mmCIF file of C-alpha atoms in Angstrom:
data_model
loop_
_atom_site.group_PDB
_atom_site.id
_atom_site.type_symbol
_atom_site.label_atom_id
_atom_site.label_comp_id
_atom_site.label_asym_id
_atom_site.label_seq_id
_atom_site.Cartn_x
_atom_site.Cartn_y
_atom_site.Cartn_z
ATOM 1 C CA UNK A 22 115.609 75.459 69.749
ATOM 2 C CA UNK A 23 118.740 77.592 69.229
ATOM 3 C CA UNK A 24 118.447 77.295 65.437
ATOM 4 C CA UNK A 25 114.794 78.337 65.580
ATOM 5 C CA UNK A 26 115.708 81.322 67.738
ATOM 6 C CA UNK A 27 118.450 82.405 65.317
ATOM 7 C CA UNK A 28 116.059 82.167 62.340
ATOM 8 C CA UNK A 29 113.424 84.253 64.131
ATOM 9 C CA UNK A 30 115.994 86.858 65.157
ATOM 10 C CA UNK A 31 117.420 87.139 61.648
ATOM 11 C CA UNK A 32 113.921 87.531 60.197
ATOM 12 C CA UNK A 33 113.050 90.194 62.767
ATOM 13 C CA UNK A 34 116.255 92.166 62.294
ATOM 14 C CA UNK A 35 116.567 91.884 58.508
ATOM 15 C CA UNK A 36 112.910 91.892 57.428
ATOM 16 C CA UNK A 37 110.593 93.260 60.120
ATOM 17 C CA UNK A 38 112.818 96.075 61.402
ATOM 18 C CA UNK A 39 114.029 97.402 57.994
ATOM 19 C CA UNK A 40 110.431 97.494 56.759
ATOM 20 C CA UNK A 41 109.901 100.426 59.101
ATOM 21 C CA UNK A 42 111.222 103.938 58.403
ATOM 22 C CA UNK A 43 114.997 104.159 58.183
ATOM 23 C CA UNK A 44 116.692 102.436 61.120
ATOM 24 C CA UNK A 45 119.643 104.425 62.452
ATOM 25 C CA UNK A 46 120.405 102.319 65.525
ATOM 26 C CA UNK A 47 119.554 98.977 67.116
ATOM 27 C CA UNK A 48 119.258 98.696 70.894
ATOM 28 C CA UNK A 49 119.795 95.150 72.152
ATOM 29 C CA UNK A 50 119.274 94.058 75.754
ATOM 30 C CA UNK A 51 121.731 91.658 77.372
ATOM 31 C CA UNK A 52 120.997 89.045 78.684
ATOM 32 C CA UNK A 53 120.153 86.992 76.697
ATOM 33 C CA UNK A 54 123.645 87.033 75.219
ATOM 34 C CA UNK A 55 123.360 83.855 73.132
ATOM 35 C CA UNK A 56 122.797 84.210 70.224
ATOM 36 C CA UNK A 57 121.469 87.774 70.286
ATOM 37 C CA UNK A 58 124.748 89.698 70.452
ATOM 38 C CA UNK A 59 126.389 88.113 67.418
ATOM 39 C CA UNK A 60 123.178 87.906 65.362
ATOM 40 C CA UNK A 61 122.427 91.595 65.892
ATOM 41 C CA UNK A 62 125.993 92.585 64.979
ATOM 42 C CA UNK A 63 125.922 90.559 61.751
ATOM 43 C CA UNK A 64 122.492 91.924 60.826
ATOM 44 C CA UNK A 65 123.704 95.506 61.240
ATOM 45 C CA UNK A 66 126.626 94.771 58.921
ATOM 46 C CA UNK A 67 124.304 93.170 56.340
ATOM 47 C CA UNK A 68 121.897 96.110 56.439
ATOM 48 C CA UNK A 69 124.819 98.478 55.920
ATOM 49 C CA UNK A 70 126.246 96.499 52.993
ATOM 50 C CA UNK A 71 123.011 95.807 51.092
ATOM 51 C CA UNK A 72 120.877 98.699 52.255
ATOM 52 C CA UNK A 73 120.735 102.065 50.585
ATOM 53 C CA UNK A 74 122.546 103.879 53.395
ATOM 54 C CA UNK A 75 125.893 105.541 53.978
ATOM 55 C CA UNK A 76 126.747 103.348 56.988
ATOM 56 C CA UNK A 77 125.401 100.341 58.929
ATOM 57 C CA UNK A 78 122.919 101.041 61.720
ATOM 58 C CA UNK A 79 124.600 101.706 65.051
ATOM 59 C CA UNK A 80 124.450 98.891 67.608
ATOM 60 C CA UNK A 81 124.050 99.554 71.333
ATOM 61 C CA UNK A 82 124.120 96.845 73.987
ATOM 62 C CA UNK A 83 121.914 97.501 77.003
ATOM 63 C CA UNK A 84 123.625 95.637 79.853
ATOM 64 C CA UNK A 85 121.049 94.572 82.452
ATOM 65 C CA UNK A 86 123.293 91.800 83.758
ATOM 66 C CA UNK A 87 126.131 89.576 82.608
ATOM 67 C CA UNK A 88 124.725 86.676 80.623
ATOM 68 C CA UNK A 89 127.357 84.156 81.658
ATOM 69 C CA UNK A 90 126.476 84.563 85.354
ATOM 70 C CA UNK A 91 123.073 82.994 84.653
ATOM 71 C CA UNK A 92 124.723 79.585 84.144
ATOM 72 C CA UNK A 93 126.118 77.186 86.768
ATOM 73 C CA UNK A 94 129.353 78.499 88.219
ATOM 74 C CA UNK A 95 132.439 76.820 86.760
ATOM 75 C CA UNK A 96 130.512 74.928 84.072
ATOM 76 C CA UNK A 97 131.801 74.634 80.527
ATOM 77 C CA UNK A 98 128.753 76.537 79.258
ATOM 78 C CA UNK A 99 129.501 79.405 81.610
ATOM 79 C CA UNK A 100 133.167 79.587 80.572
ATOM 80 C CA UNK A 101 132.338 79.670 76.860
ATOM 81 C CA UNK A 102 129.517 82.158 77.344
ATOM 82 C CA UNK A 103 131.847 84.471 79.263
ATOM 83 C CA UNK A 104 134.426 84.386 76.448
ATOM 84 C CA UNK A 105 131.690 84.967 73.881
ATOM 85 C CA UNK A 106 130.378 88.031 75.772
ATOM 86 C CA UNK A 107 133.889 89.410 76.176
ATOM 87 C CA UNK A 108 134.532 88.909 72.434
ATOM 88 C CA UNK A 109 131.232 90.421 71.260
ATOM 89 C CA UNK A 110 130.950 93.290 73.751
ATOM 90 C CA UNK A 111 133.587 95.603 72.211
ATOM 91 C CA UNK A 112 132.005 95.148 68.766
ATOM 92 C CA UNK A 113 129.036 97.322 69.787
ATOM 93 C CA UNK A 114 129.022 101.033 68.952
ATOM 94 C CA UNK A 115 127.719 101.996 72.375
ATOM 95 C CA UNK A 116 126.756 100.649 75.759
ATOM 96 C CA UNK A 117 124.148 101.365 78.411
ATOM 97 C CA UNK A 118 124.429 99.900 81.913
ATOM 98 C CA UNK A 119 121.912 99.700 84.751
ATOM 99 C CA UNK A 120 124.447 100.593 87.454
ATOM 100 C CA UNK A 121 127.600 102.626 87.839
ATOM 101 C CA UNK A 122 129.289 99.501 89.207
ATOM 102 C CA UNK A 123 128.544 97.623 85.968
ATOM 103 C CA UNK A 124 129.867 100.494 83.849
ATOM 104 C CA UNK A 125 133.133 100.488 85.794
ATOM 105 C CA UNK A 126 133.411 96.699 85.545
ATOM 106 C CA UNK A 127 132.840 96.693 81.765
ATOM 107 C CA UNK A 128 135.366 99.491 81.212
ATOM 108 C CA UNK A 129 138.127 98.358 83.540
ATOM 109 C CA UNK A 130 137.842 94.592 83.496
ATOM 110 C CA UNK A 131 135.289 92.630 81.494
ATOM 111 C CA UNK A 132 135.500 94.450 78.136
ATOM 112 C CA UNK A 133 138.499 96.683 78.863
ATOM 113 C CA UNK A 134 136.905 99.677 77.184
ATOM 114 C CA UNK A 135 138.654 103.027 77.042
ATOM 115 C CA UNK A 136 137.415 106.076 78.920
ATOM 116 C CA UNK A 137 136.460 107.594 75.559
ATOM 117 C CA UNK A 138 134.140 104.759 74.578
ATOM 118 C CA UNK A 139 130.436 105.497 74.122
ATOM 119 C CA UNK A 140 129.050 104.206 77.425
ATOM 120 C CA UNK A 141 126.653 105.650 80.004
ATOM 121 C CA UNK A 142 124.676 104.558 83.048
ATOM 122 C CA UNK A 143 120.928 104.374 82.391
ATOM 123 C CA UNK A 144 119.199 103.604 85.668
ATOM 124 C CA UNK A 145 115.881 101.811 85.322
ATOM 125 C CA UNK A 146 112.803 103.853 86.197
ATOM 126 C CA UNK A 147 109.328 102.710 87.237
ATOM 127 C CA UNK A 148 106.659 102.691 84.503
ATOM 128 C CA UNK A 149 103.893 105.279 84.872
ATOM 129 C CA UNK A 150 101.413 102.651 86.111
ATOM 130 C CA UNK A 151 103.386 102.530 89.368
ATOM 131 C CA UNK A 152 102.204 105.654 91.168
ATOM 132 C CA UNK A 153 100.675 106.761 94.481
ATOM 133 C CA UNK A 154 96.917 106.185 94.752
ATOM 134 C CA UNK A 155 94.203 108.345 96.245
ATOM 135 C CA UNK A 156 92.277 106.948 99.219
ATOM 136 C CA UNK A 157 89.285 106.445 96.896
ATOM 137 C CA UNK A 158 91.389 104.299 94.541
ATOM 138 C CA UNK A 159 92.822 102.323 97.438
ATOM 139 C CA UNK A 160 89.372 101.680 98.873
ATOM 140 C CA UNK A 161 88.096 100.433 95.521
ATOM 141 C CA UNK A 162 90.925 97.905 95.245
ATOM 142 C CA UNK A 163 90.677 96.771 98.874
ATOM 143 C CA UNK A 164 86.926 96.150 98.553
ATOM 144 C CA UNK A 165 87.685 93.952 95.550
ATOM 145 C CA UNK A 166 90.378 92.058 97.489
ATOM 146 C CA UNK A 167 88.653 92.026 100.882
ATOM 147 C CA UNK A 168 87.725 88.350 100.899
ATOM 148 C CA UNK A 169 91.092 86.999 99.822
ATOM 149 C CA UNK A 170 93.046 89.284 102.160
ATOM 150 C CA UNK A 171 90.768 88.541 105.126
ATOM 151 C CA UNK A 172 90.986 84.788 104.570
ATOM 152 C CA UNK A 173 94.534 84.744 105.946
ATOM 153 C CA UNK A 174 93.693 86.811 109.038
ATOM 154 C CA UNK A 175 92.272 85.864 112.447
ATOM 155 C CA UNK A 176 88.507 86.316 112.521
ATOM 156 C CA UNK A 177 88.808 89.017 115.176
ATOM 157 C CA UNK A 178 90.500 91.282 112.621
ATOM 158 C CA UNK A 179 87.433 91.534 110.381
ATOM 159 C CA UNK A 180 84.326 90.160 112.128
ATOM 160 C CA UNK A 181 83.107 93.590 113.257
ATOM 161 C CA UNK A 182 83.712 95.418 109.973
ATOM 162 C CA UNK A 183 80.712 97.206 108.487
ATOM 163 C CA UNK A 184 79.714 97.236 104.840
ATOM 164 C CA UNK A 185 81.521 100.555 104.508
ATOM 165 C CA UNK A 186 84.855 99.199 105.769
ATOM 166 C CA UNK A 187 87.719 97.058 104.574
ATOM 167 C CA UNK A 188 90.608 95.819 106.692
ATOM 168 C CA UNK A 189 92.457 99.030 105.884
ATOM 169 C CA UNK A 190 89.965 101.710 104.802
ATOM 170 C CA UNK A 191 86.486 103.018 105.529
ATOM 171 C CA UNK A 192 83.942 105.239 103.799
ATOM 172 C CA UNK A 193 82.281 107.799 106.040
ATOM 173 C CA UNK A 194 78.509 107.586 105.938
ATOM 174 C CA UNK A 195 77.990 111.299 106.574
ATOM 175 C CA UNK A 196 79.920 112.636 103.566
ATOM 176 C CA UNK A 197 81.118 109.639 101.533
ATOM 177 C CA UNK A 198 84.799 110.449 102.041
ATOM 178 C CA UNK A 199 87.289 107.581 102.309
ATOM 179 C CA UNK A 200 89.910 107.470 105.034
ATOM 180 C CA UNK A 201 92.303 104.923 106.584
ATOM 181 C CA UNK A 202 90.483 102.813 109.169
ATOM 182 C CA UNK A 203 91.594 103.389 112.783
ATOM 183 C CA UNK A 204 93.168 100.261 114.241
ATOM 184 C CA UNK A 205 93.927 98.857 110.809
ATOM 185 C CA UNK A 206 96.695 96.278 110.311
ATOM 186 C CA UNK A 207 99.965 97.280 108.704
ATOM 187 C CA UNK A 208 100.297 96.003 105.136
ATOM 188 C CA UNK A 209 103.604 94.604 103.893
ATOM 189 C CA UNK A 210 104.073 93.466 100.295
ATOM 190 C CA UNK A 211 106.738 91.255 98.802
ATOM 191 C CA UNK A 212 107.048 90.075 95.209
ATOM 192 C CA UNK A 213 108.951 86.850 94.667
ATOM 193 C CA UNK A 214 109.709 84.381 91.898
ATOM 194 C CA UNK A 215 109.742 81.545 94.468
ATOM 195 C CA UNK A 216 113.135 80.284 93.282
ATOM 196 C CA UNK A 217 116.120 78.968 95.285
ATOM 197 C CA UNK A 218 118.202 82.084 94.549
ATOM 198 C CA UNK A 219 115.655 84.215 96.452
ATOM 199 C CA UNK A 220 115.681 83.058 100.082
ATOM 200 C CA UNK A 221 112.107 83.618 101.186
ATOM 201 C CA UNK A 222 112.940 81.902 104.463
ATOM 202 C CA UNK A 223 114.618 85.131 105.613
ATOM 203 C CA UNK A 224 111.259 86.898 105.598
ATOM 204 C CA UNK A 225 109.455 84.034 107.329
ATOM 205 C CA UNK A 226 112.082 83.916 110.092
ATOM 206 C CA UNK A 227 111.781 87.683 110.520
ATOM 207 C CA UNK A 228 108.001 87.414 110.868
ATOM 208 C CA UNK A 229 108.363 84.825 113.646
ATOM 209 C CA UNK A 230 110.760 87.148 115.470
ATOM 210 C CA UNK A 231 108.392 90.068 114.871
ATOM 211 C CA UNK A 232 105.519 88.092 116.386
ATOM 212 C CA UNK A 233 107.581 87.647 119.544
ATOM 213 C CA UNK A 234 108.315 91.383 119.704
ATOM 214 C CA UNK A 235 104.619 92.217 119.392
ATOM 215 C CA UNK A 236 103.600 89.676 122.024
ATOM 216 C CA UNK A 237 106.178 90.898 124.545
ATOM 217 C CA UNK A 238 105.541 94.613 123.967
ATOM 218 C CA UNK A 239 104.806 96.161 127.400
ATOM 219 C CA UNK A 240 102.427 98.620 125.742
ATOM 220 C CA UNK A 241 99.955 95.788 125.204
ATOM 221 C CA UNK A 242 99.048 96.029 128.890
ATOM 222 C CA UNK A 243 97.533 99.461 128.221
ATOM 223 C CA UNK A 244 93.964 98.571 127.367
ATOM 224 C CA UNK A 245 93.461 101.729 125.299
ATOM 225 C CA UNK A 246 95.905 100.519 122.657
ATOM 226 C CA UNK A 247 95.637 97.304 120.632
ATOM 227 C CA UNK A 248 98.722 95.316 119.609
ATOM 228 C CA UNK A 249 100.299 95.878 116.233
ATOM 229 C CA UNK A 250 98.732 93.674 113.552
ATOM 230 C CA UNK A 251 100.514 92.924 110.280
ATOM 231 C CA UNK A 252 99.284 91.388 107.031
ATOM 232 C CA UNK A 253 101.966 90.301 104.555
ATOM 233 C CA UNK A 254 100.744 90.013 100.956
ATOM 234 C CA UNK A 255 103.142 87.963 98.804
ATOM 235 C CA UNK A 256 102.725 88.039 95.041
ATOM 236 C CA UNK A 257 104.259 85.866 92.330
ATOM 237 C CA UNK A 258 104.494 82.340 90.965
ATOM 238 C CA UNK A 259 107.404 79.914 90.959
ATOM 239 C CA UNK A 260 108.674 76.377 91.625
ATOM 240 C CA UNK A 261 109.024 76.707 95.410
ATOM 241 C CA UNK A 262 105.669 78.351 96.086
ATOM 242 C CA UNK A 263 104.018 75.152 97.361
ATOM 243 C CA UNK A 264 107.015 74.450 99.623
ATOM 244 C CA UNK A 265 106.801 77.847 101.308
ATOM 245 C CA UNK A 266 102.995 77.856 101.469
ATOM 246 C CA UNK A 267 103.224 74.636 103.497
ATOM 247 C CA UNK A 268 105.740 76.285 105.837
ATOM 248 C CA UNK A 269 103.465 79.305 106.205
ATOM 249 C CA UNK A 270 100.495 77.086 107.069
ATOM 250 C CA UNK A 271 102.453 75.600 109.990
ATOM 251 C CA UNK A 272 103.515 78.947 111.453
ATOM 252 C CA UNK A 273 101.688 79.735 114.695
ATOM 253 C CA UNK A 274 101.191 83.482 114.498
ATOM 254 C CA UNK A 275 98.493 85.596 116.152
ATOM 255 C CA UNK A 276 99.467 89.135 115.250
ATOM 256 C CA UNK A 277 101.018 88.457 111.831
ATOM 257 C CA UNK A 278 99.184 86.956 108.850
ATOM 258 C CA UNK A 279 100.612 85.911 105.467
ATOM 259 C CA UNK A 280 98.620 85.632 102.244
ATOM 260 C CA UNK A 281 100.004 84.535 98.879
ATOM 261 C CA UNK A 282 98.405 86.154 95.841
ATOM 262 C CA UNK A 283 98.338 85.999 92.074
ATOM 263 C CA UNK A 284 97.013 89.337 90.878
ATOM 264 C CA UNK A 285 95.577 90.737 87.692
ATOM 265 C CA UNK A 286 98.257 92.862 85.975
ATOM 266 C CA UNK A 287 96.365 96.071 86.676
ATOM 267 C CA UNK A 288 96.004 95.286 90.394
ATOM 268 C CA UNK A 289 99.669 94.615 91.068
ATOM 269 C CA UNK A 290 100.779 98.290 90.976
ATOM 270 C CA UNK A 291 97.773 99.212 93.112
ATOM 271 C CA UNK A 292 98.517 96.784 95.951
ATOM 272 C CA UNK A 293 102.066 98.150 96.111
ATOM 273 C CA UNK A 294 100.679 101.672 96.542
ATOM 274 C CA UNK A 295 98.432 100.453 99.378
ATOM 275 C CA UNK A 296 101.352 98.974 101.312
ATOM 276 C CA UNK A 297 103.154 100.556 104.233
ATOM 277 C CA UNK A 298 106.455 98.972 103.246
ATOM 278 C CA UNK A 299 107.747 96.492 100.672
ATOM 279 C CA UNK A 300 110.290 93.710 101.135
ATOM 280 C CA UNK A 301 112.965 92.888 98.533
ATOM 281 C CA UNK A 302 114.817 89.576 98.816
ATOM 282 C CA UNK A 303 116.495 89.928 95.415
ATOM 283 C CA UNK A 304 120.153 89.049 95.044
ATOM 284 C CA UNK A 305 122.100 89.533 91.830
ATOM 285 C CA UNK A 306 123.917 86.744 89.964
ATOM 286 C CA UNK A 307 126.580 89.262 88.965
ATOM 287 C CA UNK A 308 126.322 91.679 91.874
ATOM 288 C CA UNK A 309 126.079 94.448 89.279
ATOM 289 C CA UNK A 310 122.357 94.856 88.557
ATOM 290 C CA UNK A 311 119.434 96.210 90.575
ATOM 291 C CA UNK A 312 115.979 94.761 91.405
ATOM 292 C CA UNK A 313 113.116 96.109 89.290
ATOM 293 C CA UNK A 314 110.697 95.142 92.075
ATOM 294 C CA UNK A 315 112.186 97.862 94.261
ATOM 295 C CA UNK A 316 111.712 100.397 91.469
ATOM 296 C CA UNK A 317 108.048 99.370 91.221
ATOM 297 C CA UNK A 318 107.619 100.162 94.910
ATOM 298 C CA UNK A 319 109.492 103.443 94.616
ATOM 299 C CA UNK A 320 107.221 104.519 91.761
ATOM 300 C CA UNK A 321 104.314 104.150 94.218
ATOM 301 C CA UNK A 322 106.289 106.148 96.849
ATOM 302 C CA UNK A 323 106.327 103.011 99.012
ATOM 303 C CA UNK A 324 109.532 102.571 101.063
ATOM 304 C CA UNK A 325 111.378 99.256 101.046
ATOM 305 C CA UNK A 326 113.422 96.995 103.287
ATOM 306 C CA UNK A 327 115.930 95.301 100.967
ATOM 307 C CA UNK A 328 118.366 92.423 101.382
ATOM 308 C CA UNK A 329 121.836 93.848 100.912
ATOM 309 C CA UNK A 330 124.163 92.955 98.048
ATOM 310 C CA UNK A 331 126.882 94.663 96.057
ATOM 311 C CA UNK A 332 125.765 97.981 94.464
ATOM 312 C CA UNK A 333 122.302 97.998 96.105
ATOM 313 C CA UNK A 334 123.280 101.372 97.573
ATOM 314 C CA UNK A 335 122.916 102.879 94.080
ATOM 315 C CA UNK A 336 119.150 102.401 94.500
ATOM 316 C CA UNK A 337 118.251 101.961 98.168
ATOM 317 C CA UNK A 338 119.682 104.684 100.397
ATOM 318 C CA UNK A 339 119.612 103.217 103.892
ATOM 319 C CA UNK A 340 117.787 105.623 106.187
ATOM 320 C CA UNK A 341 116.618 107.838 103.310
ATOM 321 C CA UNK A 342 114.173 105.882 101.112
ATOM 322 C CA UNK A 343 114.184 102.580 102.988
ATOM 323 C CA UNK A 344 116.303 100.213 105.023
ATOM 324 C CA UNK A 345 118.938 97.608 104.138
ATOM 325 C CA UNK A 346 119.307 94.351 106.058
ATOM 326 C CA UNK A 347 121.664 91.381 106.134
ATOM 327 C CA UNK A 348 119.840 88.943 108.456
ATOM 328 C CA UNK A 349 116.300 88.028 109.466
ATOM 329 C CA UNK A 350 116.851 89.588 112.893
ATOM 330 C CA UNK A 351 117.859 92.888 111.300
ATOM 331 C CA UNK A 352 114.742 92.780 109.133
ATOM 332 C CA UNK A 353 112.524 92.050 112.143
ATOM 333 C CA UNK A 354 114.028 94.966 114.085
ATOM 334 C CA UNK A 355 113.583 97.309 111.134
ATOM 335 C CA UNK A 356 109.943 96.322 110.583
ATOM 336 C CA UNK A 357 109.196 96.723 114.287
ATOM 337 C CA UNK A 358 110.676 100.222 114.393
ATOM 338 C CA UNK A 359 108.989 101.287 111.162
ATOM 339 C CA UNK A 360 105.516 99.876 111.872
ATOM 340 C CA UNK A 361 105.187 100.315 115.635
ATOM 341 C CA UNK A 362 104.104 103.995 115.356
ATOM 342 C CA UNK A 363 100.912 102.758 113.663
ATOM 343 C CA UNK A 364 99.587 101.773 117.131
ATOM 344 C CA UNK A 365 100.782 104.831 119.023
ATOM 345 C CA UNK A 366 97.758 106.999 118.223
ATOM 346 C CA UNK A 367 94.175 106.597 117.146
ATOM 347 C CA UNK A 368 94.749 108.724 114.074
ATOM 348 C CA UNK A 369 93.799 107.658 110.571
ATOM 349 C CA UNK A 370 97.269 106.649 109.402
ATOM 350 C CA UNK A 371 97.545 106.424 105.625
ATOM 351 C CA UNK A 372 99.809 103.798 103.993
ATOM 352 C CA UNK A 373 103.470 104.680 104.583
ATOM 353 C CA UNK A 374 102.145 107.964 105.977
ATOM 354 C CA UNK A 375 103.329 107.760 109.575
ATOM 355 C CA UNK A 376 106.598 107.865 111.511
ATOM 356 C CA UNK A 377 109.831 107.343 109.614
ATOM 357 C CA UNK A 378 107.956 105.732 106.719
ATOM 358 C CA UNK A 379 106.349 109.096 105.947
ATOM 359 C CA UNK A 380 109.822 110.655 105.644
ATOM 360 C CA UNK A 381 111.048 107.882 103.352
ATOM 361 C CA UNK A 382 107.906 108.108 101.217
ATOM 362 C CA UNK A 383 108.229 111.867 100.892
ATOM 363 C CA UNK A 384 111.803 111.398 99.637
ATOM 364 C CA UNK A 385 110.422 109.153 96.885
ATOM 365 C CA UNK A 386 107.776 111.546 95.632
ATOM 366 C CA UNK A 387 110.039 113.018 92.953
ATOM 367 C CA UNK A 388 111.174 109.626 91.665
ATOM 368 C CA UNK A 389 112.733 110.062 88.214
ATOM 369 C CA UNK A 390 110.595 108.861 85.303
ATOM 370 C CA UNK A 391 111.577 107.387 81.951
ATOM 371 C CA UNK A 392 111.107 110.398 79.700
ATOM 372 C CA UNK A 393 113.711 112.669 81.311
ATOM 373 C CA UNK A 394 116.048 109.760 82.059
ATOM 374 C CA UNK A 395 115.938 108.582 78.433
ATOM 375 C CA UNK A 396 116.652 112.023 76.977
ATOM 376 C CA UNK A 397 119.537 112.673 79.394
ATOM 377 C CA UNK A 398 121.342 109.339 79.259
ATOM 378 C CA UNK A 399 120.145 106.959 76.539
ATOM 379 C CA UNK A 400 119.584 109.295 73.599
ATOM 380 C CA UNK A 401 123.165 110.650 73.471
ATOM 381 C CA UNK A 402 124.558 107.100 73.359
ATOM 382 C CA UNK A 403 122.154 106.073 70.574
ATOM 383 C CA UNK A 404 122.886 109.184 68.502
ATOM 384 C CA UNK A 405 126.637 108.724 68.852
ATOM 385 C CA UNK A 406 126.346 105.050 67.877
ATOM 386 C CA UNK A 407 124.292 106.024 64.811
ATOM 387 C CA UNK A 408 126.697 108.795 63.804
ATOM 388 C CA UNK A 409 124.033 111.471 64.259
ATOM 389 C CA UNK A 410 124.579 115.007 65.496
ATOM 390 C CA UNK A 411 123.939 115.403 69.207
ATOM 391 C CA UNK A 412 121.988 118.543 70.053
ATOM 392 C CA UNK A 413 123.616 120.586 72.753
#
């Protein structure tokens, strides 16, 4: 398999890429480190030696994580991969990192680069498909997903809905306008790979604790107000999905419902935009990268509650664009405080458009997009690596 990969890489870098207009620089993402780093370096040298050019193409490594951390801790493979990355890293002409913490680690420790080396932080940005949706767009999606979302809920949540209503939205008969449905449930989304390194049990424990909070809320005695209802939509596939689906089926919840989903690619960004809050359970193997799933939510202006780990603060600003938690109890408390205002009035509360969530969402409205980010941070590194003049 490794030999086949090397052959394909060499063909791509020496045949497919040079067949295009003149290549000034190659940008290579890491991981995967093996064998991509060394193959790309050798191919740049070959293109420079045999090609009709004054110098080899520049080579920039785009550090999304540390490749060796993907292997079992202390294993021989991990030790050799670490040495290989440390040996190959300084041979690049430039570096991009996804966090400031990773840049510092590469410079001061892992690669021991100098302060003058060509390295910059290039934070990931959400693709343009991740954006806020109009109420009309939300209603269209929620009609499409009505049956699957309702199937996880108690019958009382949907049995009196009219043909113009979904669990979350309604179309007014008199003028055709779409608005949030009064008394709607809160919608939480979480995307997971269902793997052991992402402890989904934290969320399930928090939901049990949240159920208790809802049940014991003294406000429930006021007949004019209905208890908070919460639907958690979990997307993704992975090896532990069946295990957790069985656990979910045994949970005795009345005010909280959980539905696992596998969505069409075009519907995934839309369900995030319909949510009141997203949950991130991502932890980093290196402690130096950031979860793309949070960026997806931020592109939709949807706040997040994220499991804390080293350097998360570079993305999630606790109390500004979301909340950060360490335990299931902390998560339950945060969700209660964020979602409880949904029941306080009979107003038509839009997704993440009430209470503190509205403040967090507003802070996300000017989320940086790729075009400006690329020109400001990536392009100067690529031009320097290629030996091109950088425009001031």
